[in-house]
Tab-separated table of N, CA and C in Angstrom:
chain	number	residue	atom	x	y	z
A	259	UNK	N	-27.814	2.705	-3.235
A	259	UNK	CA	-26.185	2.404	-3.421
A	259	UNK	C	-25.550	2.338	-2.059
A	260	UNK	N	-25.001	1.373	-2.063
A	260	UNK	CA	-23.920	0.984	-0.705
A	260	UNK	C	-22.846	1.848	-0.634
A	261	UNK	N	-22.545	2.229	0.516
A	261	UNK	CA	-21.178	2.817	0.491
A	261	UNK	C	-20.171	2.039	1.589
A	262	UNK	N	-20.747	0.688	1.698
A	262	UNK	CA	-19.771	-0.151	2.369
A	262	UNK	C	-18.496	-0.326	2.034
A	263	UNK	N	-17.636	-0.278	2.625
A	263	UNK	CA	-16.175	-0.515	2.329
A	263	UNK	C	-15.914	-2.088	1.836
A	264	UNK	N	-15.691	-2.331	0.719
A	264	UNK	CA	-15.143	-3.977	0.241
A	264	UNK	C	-13.697	-4.350	0.634
A	265	UNK	N	-12.833	-3.566	0.053
A	265	UNK	CA	-11.535	-3.898	-0.189
A	265	UNK	C	-10.674	-2.716	0.332
A	266	UNK	N	-9.530	-2.904	0.801
A	266	UNK	CA	-8.338	-1.928	0.924
A	266	UNK	C	-7.288	-2.440	-0.246
A	267	UNK	N	-7.013	-1.643	-1.058
A	267	UNK	CA	-5.972	-1.787	-2.136
A	267	UNK	C	-4.787	-1.187	-1.885
A	268	UNK	N	-3.718	-2.021	-1.750
A	268	UNK	CA	-2.362	-1.204	-1.599
A	268	UNK	C	-1.613	-1.622	-3.001
A	269	UNK	N	-1.282	-0.610	-3.578
A	269	UNK	CA	-0.790	-0.353	-5.013
A	269	UNK	C	0.831	-0.251	-4.842
A	270	UNK	N	1.845	-0.989	-5.318
A	270	UNK	CA	3.167	-0.697	-5.262
A	270	UNK	C	3.493	-0.521	-6.844
A	271	UNK	N	4.416	0.497	-6.835
A	271	UNK	CA	4.696	0.802	-8.195
A	271	UNK	C	6.161	1.277	-7.955
A	272	UNK	N	7.370	1.322	-8.956
A	272	UNK	CA	8.386	1.566	-8.834
A	272	UNK	C	8.652	3.061	-9.136
A	273	UNK	N	9.479	3.693	-8.545
A	273	UNK	CA	9.820	5.274	-8.750
A	273	UNK	C	11.264	5.366	-9.285
A	274	UNK	N	11.849	4.458	-9.376
A	274	UNK	CA	13.281	4.720	-10.050
A	274	UNK	C	14.517	4.517	-9.278
A	275	UNK	N	15.604	4.425	-9.685
A	275	UNK	CA	16.916	4.025	-8.856
A	275	UNK	C	17.895	4.960	-8.959
A	276	UNK	N	17.692	6.211	-8.484
A	276	UNK	CA	18.560	7.262	-8.614
A	276	UNK	C	19.066	7.924	-7.203
A	277	UNK	N	20.143	7.539	-6.701
A	277	UNK	CA	21.491	7.043	-7.561
A	277	UNK	C	21.330	5.536	-7.842
A	278	UNK	N	22.105	4.904	-8.524
A	278	UNK	CA	22.006	3.740	-8.907
A	278	UNK	C	21.930	2.381	-8.143
A	279	UNK	N	22.275	2.716	-6.770
A	279	UNK	CA	22.334	1.808	-5.807
A	279	UNK	C	21.030	2.220	-4.669
A	280	UNK	N	20.304	2.723	-5.070
A	280	UNK	CA	18.906	2.925	-4.191
A	280	UNK	C	17.694	2.648	-5.270
A	281	UNK	N	16.800	2.052	-4.445
A	281	UNK	CA	15.624	1.782	-4.984
A	281	UNK	C	14.312	2.498	-4.623
A	282	UNK	N	13.593	3.103	-5.174
A	282	UNK	CA	12.593	4.096	-4.691
A	282	UNK	C	11.220	3.511	-5.096
A	283	UNK	N	10.156	3.377	-4.159
A	283	UNK	CA	9.155	2.760	-4.292
A	283	UNK	C	7.988	3.593	-3.788
A	284	UNK	N	6.737	3.551	-4.472
A	284	UNK	CA	5.617	4.458	-4.060
A	284	UNK	C	4.517	3.364	-3.718
A	285	UNK	N	3.795	3.545	-2.569
A	285	UNK	CA	2.667	2.815	-2.163
A	285	UNK	C	1.411	3.947	-2.192
A	286	UNK	N	0.324	3.534	-2.923
A	286	UNK	CA	-0.941	4.430	-2.832
A	286	UNK	C	-1.837	3.251	-2.404
A	287	UNK	N	-2.765	3.646	-1.311
A	287	UNK	CA	-3.771	2.953	-0.668
A	287	UNK	C	-5.022	3.524	-1.247
A	288	UNK	N	-5.875	2.499	-1.667
A	288	UNK	CA	-7.245	2.758	-2.048
A	288	UNK	C	-8.261	1.849	-1.375
A	289	UNK	N	-9.413	2.680	-1.370
A	289	UNK	CA	-10.435	1.918	-0.510
A	289	UNK	C	-11.549	1.611	-1.808
A	290	UNK	N	-12.158	0.624	-2.046
A	290	UNK	CA	-13.220	0.064	-2.885
A	290	UNK	C	-14.501	0.021	-2.133
A	291	UNK	N	-15.508	0.752	-2.511
A	291	UNK	CA	-16.705	0.749	-1.722
A	291	UNK	C	-17.759	-0.215	-2.820
A	292	UNK	N	-18.988	-0.544	-1.833
A	292	UNK	CA	-19.997	-1.200	-2.508
A	292	UNK	C	-20.672	-0.641	-3.582
A	293	UNK	N	-20.446	0.724	-3.796
A	293	UNK	CA	-21.216	1.501	-4.878
A	293	UNK	C	-20.045	1.847	-5.981
A	294	UNK	N	-19.134	0.806	-5.924
A	294	UNK	CA	-17.948	0.827	-7.136
A	294	UNK	C	-17.101	2.242	-7.443
A	295	UNK	N	-16.955	2.794	-6.170
A	295	UNK	CA	-16.336	3.922	-5.981
A	295	UNK	C	-14.705	3.423	-5.510
A	296	UNK	N	-13.706	4.109	-6.000
A	296	UNK	CA	-12.475	3.702	-5.464
A	296	UNK	C	-11.775	5.404	-5.208
A	297	UNK	N	-11.413	5.033	-3.636
A	297	UNK	CA	-11.170	6.159	-3.126
A	297	UNK	C	-9.794	6.101	-2.471
A	298	UNK	N	-8.903	7.097	-3.051
A	298	UNK	CA	-7.368	7.303	-2.556
A	298	UNK	C	-7.584	7.659	-1.239
A	299	UNK	N	-6.772	6.951	-0.383
A	299	UNK	CA	-6.892	7.270	1.138
A	299	UNK	C	-5.268	7.709	1.739
A	300	UNK	N	-4.360	7.140	1.058
A	300	UNK	CA	-3.041	7.608	1.443
A	300	UNK	C	-2.016	7.226	0.247
A	301	UNK	N	-0.903	8.102	0.434
A	301	UNK	CA	0.082	7.497	-0.638
A	301	UNK	C	1.478	7.859	0.083
A	302	UNK	N	2.183	7.133	0.077
A	302	UNK	CA	3.664	7.112	0.802
A	302	UNK	C	4.562	6.464	-0.220
A	303	UNK	N	5.857	6.561	0.052
A	303	UNK	CA	6.934	6.420	-0.481
A	303	UNK	C	8.029	5.641	0.398
A	304	UNK	N	9.004	4.651	-0.113
A	304	UNK	CA	10.033	4.540	0.425
A	304	UNK	C	11.428	4.030	-0.201
A	305	UNK	N	12.459	4.188	0.300
A	305	UNK	CA	13.684	4.080	-0.494
A	305	UNK	C	14.346	3.109	0.216
A	306	UNK	N	15.414	2.117	-0.433
A	306	UNK	CA	16.074	1.354	0.164
A	306	UNK	C	17.276	1.083	-0.728
A	307	UNK	N	18.463	0.803	0.219
A	307	UNK	CA	19.717	0.923	-0.678
A	307	UNK	C	19.997	-0.834	-1.220
A	308	UNK	N	20.605	-1.011	-2.017
A	308	UNK	CA	20.936	-2.168	-2.974
A	308	UNK	C	21.934	-3.003	-2.438
A	309	UNK	N	22.842	-2.531	-1.460
A	309	UNK	CA	23.801	-3.270	-1.049
A	309	UNK	C	25.016	-3.331	-2.173
A	310	UNK	N	25.131	-2.232	-2.777
A	310	UNK	CA	26.101	-2.171	-3.818
A	310	UNK	C	25.773	-2.807	-5.106
A	311	UNK	N	24.591	-3.460	-5.148
A	311	UNK	CA	24.084	-3.857	-6.664
A	311	UNK	C	23.803	-2.710	-7.350
A	312	UNK	N	23.399	-3.001	-8.559
A	312	UNK	CA	22.907	-1.957	-9.480
A	312	UNK	C	21.549	-1.938	-9.095
A	313	UNK	N	20.735	-0.982	-9.579
A	313	UNK	CA	19.017	-0.970	-9.259
A	313	UNK	C	18.326	-1.924	-10.004
A	314	UNK	N	18.978	-2.097	-11.354
A	314	UNK	CA	18.238	-3.233	-12.108
A	314	UNK	C	18.593	-4.542	-11.653
A	315	UNK	N	19.969	-4.645	-11.203
A	315	UNK	CA	20.014	-6.249	-10.545
A	315	UNK	C	19.291	-6.372	-9.412
A	316	UNK	N	19.430	-5.204	-8.547
A	316	UNK	CA	18.526	-5.466	-7.286
A	316	UNK	C	17.034	-5.817	-7.407
A	317	UNK	N	16.582	-5.235	-8.573
A	317	UNK	CA	15.064	-5.361	-8.696
A	317	UNK	C	14.814	-6.845	-9.117
A	318	UNK	N	15.698	-7.214	-10.074
A	318	UNK	CA	15.581	-8.558	-10.745
A	318	UNK	C	15.692	-9.691	-9.589
A	319	UNK	N	16.353	-9.288	-8.478
A	319	UNK	CA	16.473	-10.405	-7.573
A	319	UNK	C	15.376	-10.465	-6.533
A	320	UNK	N	14.573	-9.320	-6.645
A	320	UNK	CA	13.305	-9.165	-5.727
A	320	UNK	C	12.104	-10.212	-6.145
A	321	UNK	N	11.396	-10.747	-5.317
A	321	UNK	CA	10.284	-11.536	-5.613
A	321	UNK	C	9.193	-10.781	-5.562
A	322	UNK	N	7.809	-11.214	-5.823
A	322	UNK	CA	6.567	-10.758	-5.659
A	322	UNK	C	6.332	-10.485	-4.073
A	323	UNK	N	6.642	-11.905	-3.386
A	323	UNK	CA	6.232	-12.146	-2.003
A	323	UNK	C	6.920	-11.064	-1.145
A	324	UNK	N	8.352	-10.658	-1.496
A	324	UNK	CA	9.174	-9.840	-0.863
A	324	UNK	C	8.679	-8.600	-1.089
A	325	UNK	N	8.183	-8.060	-2.269
A	325	UNK	CA	7.520	-6.761	-2.256
A	325	UNK	C	6.319	-6.532	-1.498
A	326	UNK	N	5.647	-7.566	-1.975
A	326	UNK	CA	4.127	-7.635	-0.732
A	326	UNK	C	4.498	-7.353	0.690
A	327	UNK	N	5.479	-8.175	1.111
A	327	UNK	CA	5.687	-7.989	2.643
A	327	UNK	C	6.446	-6.764	2.779
A	328	UNK	N	7.168	-6.205	2.140
A	328	UNK	CA	7.709	-4.857	2.212
A	328	UNK	C	6.780	-3.907	2.306
A	329	UNK	N	5.767	-3.839	1.524
A	329	UNK	CA	4.664	-2.873	1.518
A	329	UNK	C	3.851	-2.857	2.686
A	330	UNK	N	3.544	-3.983	3.147
A	330	UNK	CA	2.783	-4.274	4.326
A	330	UNK	C	3.430	-3.749	5.565
A	331	UNK	N	4.820	-4.157	5.513
A	331	UNK	CA	5.588	-3.780	6.805
A	331	UNK	C	5.728	-2.171	6.520
A	332	UNK	N	6.114	-1.534	5.635
A	332	UNK	CA	6.258	-0.050	5.423
A	332	UNK	C	4.886	0.486	5.908
A	333	UNK	N	3.702	-0.079	5.751
A	333	UNK	CA	2.410	0.555	6.251
A	333	UNK	C	2.399	0.507	7.688
A	334	UNK	N	2.977	-0.277	8.221
A	334	UNK	CA	2.598	-0.412	9.920
A	334	UNK	C	3.100	0.791	10.599
A	335	UNK	N	1.878	1.239	11.413
A	335	UNK	CA	2.123	2.736	12.117
A	335	UNK	C	3.394	2.517	13.059
A	336	UNK	N	3.801	3.619	13.360
A	336	UNK	CA	5.263	3.755	14.121
A	336	UNK	C	5.041	3.049	15.501
A	337	UNK	N	3.614	2.963	16.110
A	337	UNK	CA	3.460	2.498	17.476
A	337	UNK	C	2.783	1.080	17.227
A	338	UNK	N	3.170	0.444	16.179
A	338	UNK	CA	2.256	-0.937	15.943
A	338	UNK	C	2.874	-1.848	16.900
A	339	UNK	N	4.275	-2.029	17.465
A	339	UNK	CA	4.550	-3.079	18.296
A	339	UNK	C	3.684	-2.823	19.680
A	340	UNK	N	3.407	-1.588	20.019
A	340	UNK	CA	2.773	-1.339	21.381
A	340	UNK	C	1.160	-1.626	20.885
A	341	UNK	N	0.756	-1.160	19.945
A	341	UNK	CA	-0.899	-1.203	19.612
A	341	UNK	C	-1.265	-2.545	19.193
A	342	UNK	N	-0.480	-3.131	18.362
A	342	UNK	CA	-0.793	-4.290	17.745
A	342	UNK	C	-1.572	-4.042	16.448
A	343	UNK	N	-1.586	-2.573	15.890
A	343	UNK	CA	-2.560	-2.242	14.849
A	343	UNK	C	-1.518	-2.329	13.569
A	344	UNK	N	-2.316	-3.093	12.382
A	344	UNK	CA	-1.664	-3.201	11.204
A	344	UNK	C	-1.714	-1.785	10.107
A	345	UNK	N	-2.479	-0.939	10.557
A	345	UNK	CA	-2.566	0.452	9.855
A	345	UNK	C	-2.935	1.505	10.649
A	346	UNK	N	-2.811	2.731	10.035
A	346	UNK	CA	-3.444	3.935	10.743
A	346	UNK	C	-4.918	3.790	10.499
A	347	UNK	N	-5.830	3.108	11.235
A	347	UNK	CA	-7.104	3.090	10.678
A	347	UNK	C	-7.736	4.251	10.807
A	348	UNK	N	-7.579	5.156	11.789
A	348	UNK	CA	-8.242	6.235	12.058
A	348	UNK	C	-8.142	7.258	11.053
A	349	UNK	N	-6.812	7.242	10.557
A	349	UNK	CA	-6.579	8.547	9.295
A	349	UNK	C	-7.328	7.712	8.080
A	350	UNK	N	-7.494	6.629	7.899
A	350	UNK	CA	-8.058	6.235	6.838
A	350	UNK	C	-9.783	6.354	7.088
A	351	UNK	N	-10.137	6.200	8.179
A	351	UNK	CA	-11.540	6.599	8.354
A	351	UNK	C	-12.042	7.859	8.144
A	352	UNK	N	-11.160	8.895	8.711
A	352	UNK	CA	-11.348	10.304	8.569
A	352	UNK	C	-11.520	10.777	7.229
A	353	UNK	N	-10.260	10.305	6.197
A	353	UNK	CA	-10.396	10.514	4.925
A	353	UNK	C	-11.642	9.901	4.044
A	354	UNK	N	-12.023	8.782	4.464
A	354	UNK	CA	-13.342	8.172	3.834
A	354	UNK	C	-14.678	9.022	4.135
A	355	UNK	N	-14.581	9.497	5.524
A	355	UNK	CA	-15.616	10.453	6.008
A	355	UNK	C	-15.764	11.599	4.978
A	356	UNK	N	-14.809	12.130	4.589
A	356	UNK	CA	-14.628	13.369	3.767
A	356	UNK	C	-15.434	12.962	2.483
A	357	UNK	N	-15.489	11.699	2.086
A	357	UNK	CA	-16.231	11.246	0.840
A	357	UNK	C	-17.443	10.764	1.047
A	358	UNK	N	-18.025	10.748	2.208
A	358	UNK	CA	-19.332	10.308	2.649
A	358	UNK	C	-19.260	8.920	2.906
A	359	UNK	N	-18.170	8.387	3.177
A	359	UNK	CA	-18.443	6.970	3.662
A	359	UNK	C	-18.025	6.978	5.189
A	360	UNK	N	-19.225	6.590	5.904
A	360	UNK	CA	-19.069	6.400	7.289
A	360	UNK	C	-18.832	5.142	7.779
A	361	UNK	N	-17.633	4.822	8.271
A	361	UNK	CA	-17.253	3.243	8.593
A	361	UNK	C	-16.625	3.393	9.877
A	362	UNK	N	-16.717	2.361	10.575
A	362	UNK	CA	-16.005	2.258	12.082
A	362	UNK	C	-14.564	1.619	11.720
A	363	UNK	N	-13.666	2.116	12.712
A	363	UNK	CA	-12.246	1.371	12.662
A	363	UNK	C	-12.520	-0.031	12.837
A	364	UNK	N	-13.468	-0.492	13.539
A	364	UNK	CA	-13.568	-2.076	13.885
A	364	UNK	C	-13.939	-2.695	12.343
A	365	UNK	N	-14.874	-2.016	11.580
A	365	UNK	CA	-15.074	-2.363	10.252
A	365	UNK	C	-14.044	-2.447	9.362
A	366	UNK	N	-13.159	-1.324	9.455
A	366	UNK	CA	-12.153	-1.259	8.559
A	366	UNK	C	-11.022	-2.356	8.813
A	367	UNK	N	-10.881	-2.858	10.088
A	367	UNK	CA	-9.903	-3.984	10.450
A	367	UNK	C	-10.241	-5.281	9.990
A	368	UNK	N	-11.633	-5.357	9.506
A	368	UNK	CA	-12.166	-6.655	8.955
A	368	UNK	C	-12.096	-6.692	7.391
A	369	UNK	N	-11.759	-5.613	6.708
A	369	UNK	CA	-11.889	-5.475	5.414
A	369	UNK	C	-10.654	-6.130	4.680
A	370	UNK	N	-10.864	-6.893	3.833
A	370	UNK	CA	-9.518	-7.743	3.207
A	370	UNK	C	-8.664	-6.661	2.455
A	371	UNK	N	-7.450	-7.174	2.418
A	371	UNK	CA	-6.364	-6.128	2.025
A	371	UNK	C	-5.912	-6.817	0.786
A	372	UNK	N	-5.744	-6.177	-0.278
A	372	UNK	CA	-5.243	-6.568	-1.677
A	372	UNK	C	-4.161	-5.844	-2.038
A	373	UNK	N	-2.912	-6.453	-2.172
A	373	UNK	CA	-1.631	-5.889	-2.325
A	373	UNK	C	-1.513	-6.037	-4.243
A	374	UNK	N	-1.419	-4.988	-4.737
A	374	UNK	CA	-1.176	-5.048	-6.171
A	374	UNK	C	0.082	-4.389	-6.696
A	375	UNK	N	0.865	-5.335	-7.404
A	375	UNK	CA	2.192	-4.787	-7.786
A	375	UNK	C	2.011	-4.114	-9.202
A	376	UNK	N	2.297	-3.095	-9.583
A	376	UNK	CA	2.154	-2.225	-10.812
A	376	UNK	C	2.819	-3.185	-11.866
A	377	UNK	N	2.137	-3.215	-13.138
A	377	UNK	CA	2.577	-4.253	-14.154
A	377	UNK	C	4.253	-3.902	-14.546
A	378	UNK	N	4.672	-2.639	-14.608
A	378	UNK	CA	5.763	-2.291	-15.065
A	378	UNK	C	6.915	-2.883	-14.035
A	379	UNK	N	6.407	-2.801	-12.664
A	379	UNK	CA	7.533	-3.183	-11.481
A	379	UNK	C	7.264	-4.848	-11.677
A	380	UNK	N	6.277	-5.577	-11.920
A	380	UNK	CA	6.225	-6.991	-12.047
A	380	UNK	C	7.193	-7.595	-13.099
A	381	UNK	N	7.167	-6.507	-14.323
A	381	UNK	CA	8.117	-6.826	-15.450
A	381	UNK	C	9.614	-6.756	-15.041
A	382	UNK	N	9.690	-5.890	-14.203
A	382	UNK	CA	11.125	-5.455	-13.838
A	382	UNK	C	11.520	-6.612	-13.025
A	383	UNK	N	10.939	-6.924	-12.209
A	383	UNK	CA	11.338	-8.048	-11.084
A	383	UNK	C	11.303	-9.704	-11.667
A	384	UNK	N	10.624	-9.839	-12.805
A	384	UNK	CA	10.479	-11.256	-13.188
A	384	UNK	C	11.649	-11.388	-14.403
A	385	UNK	N	12.481	-10.020	-14.676
A	385	UNK	CA	13.158	-10.358	-15.839
A	385	UNK	C	14.688	-11.081	-15.243
A	386	UNK	N	14.633	-11.188	-14.023
A	386	UNK	CA	15.854	-11.962	-13.433
A	386	UNK	C	15.504	-13.267	-13.385
């Protein structure tokens, strides 16, 4: 059985809009391995204001591309401008090591990233 890292999955879901002029999102990062395991490596959240729109109106005006870009931007490390890194690879590597997956940071940088938008969130953004 291979424990090679195959894919980094970034799953985006909607956590609500309370107060109504705020959108709250959750991002969960998983790694899929060659032996068909899916390992959660990090969980984050972010909020944004809607500029005075109701949360439902703001959601319906979003596109899938905007959500994907926002999720990827949110995951950038604080020092991304200085380091050029798109992820906190060392944190991900350490988490995987706890599950018996020994992978280098260099290999993690090569792994394809798949951004998945939760079905409920997709429905909300396509209503508009």
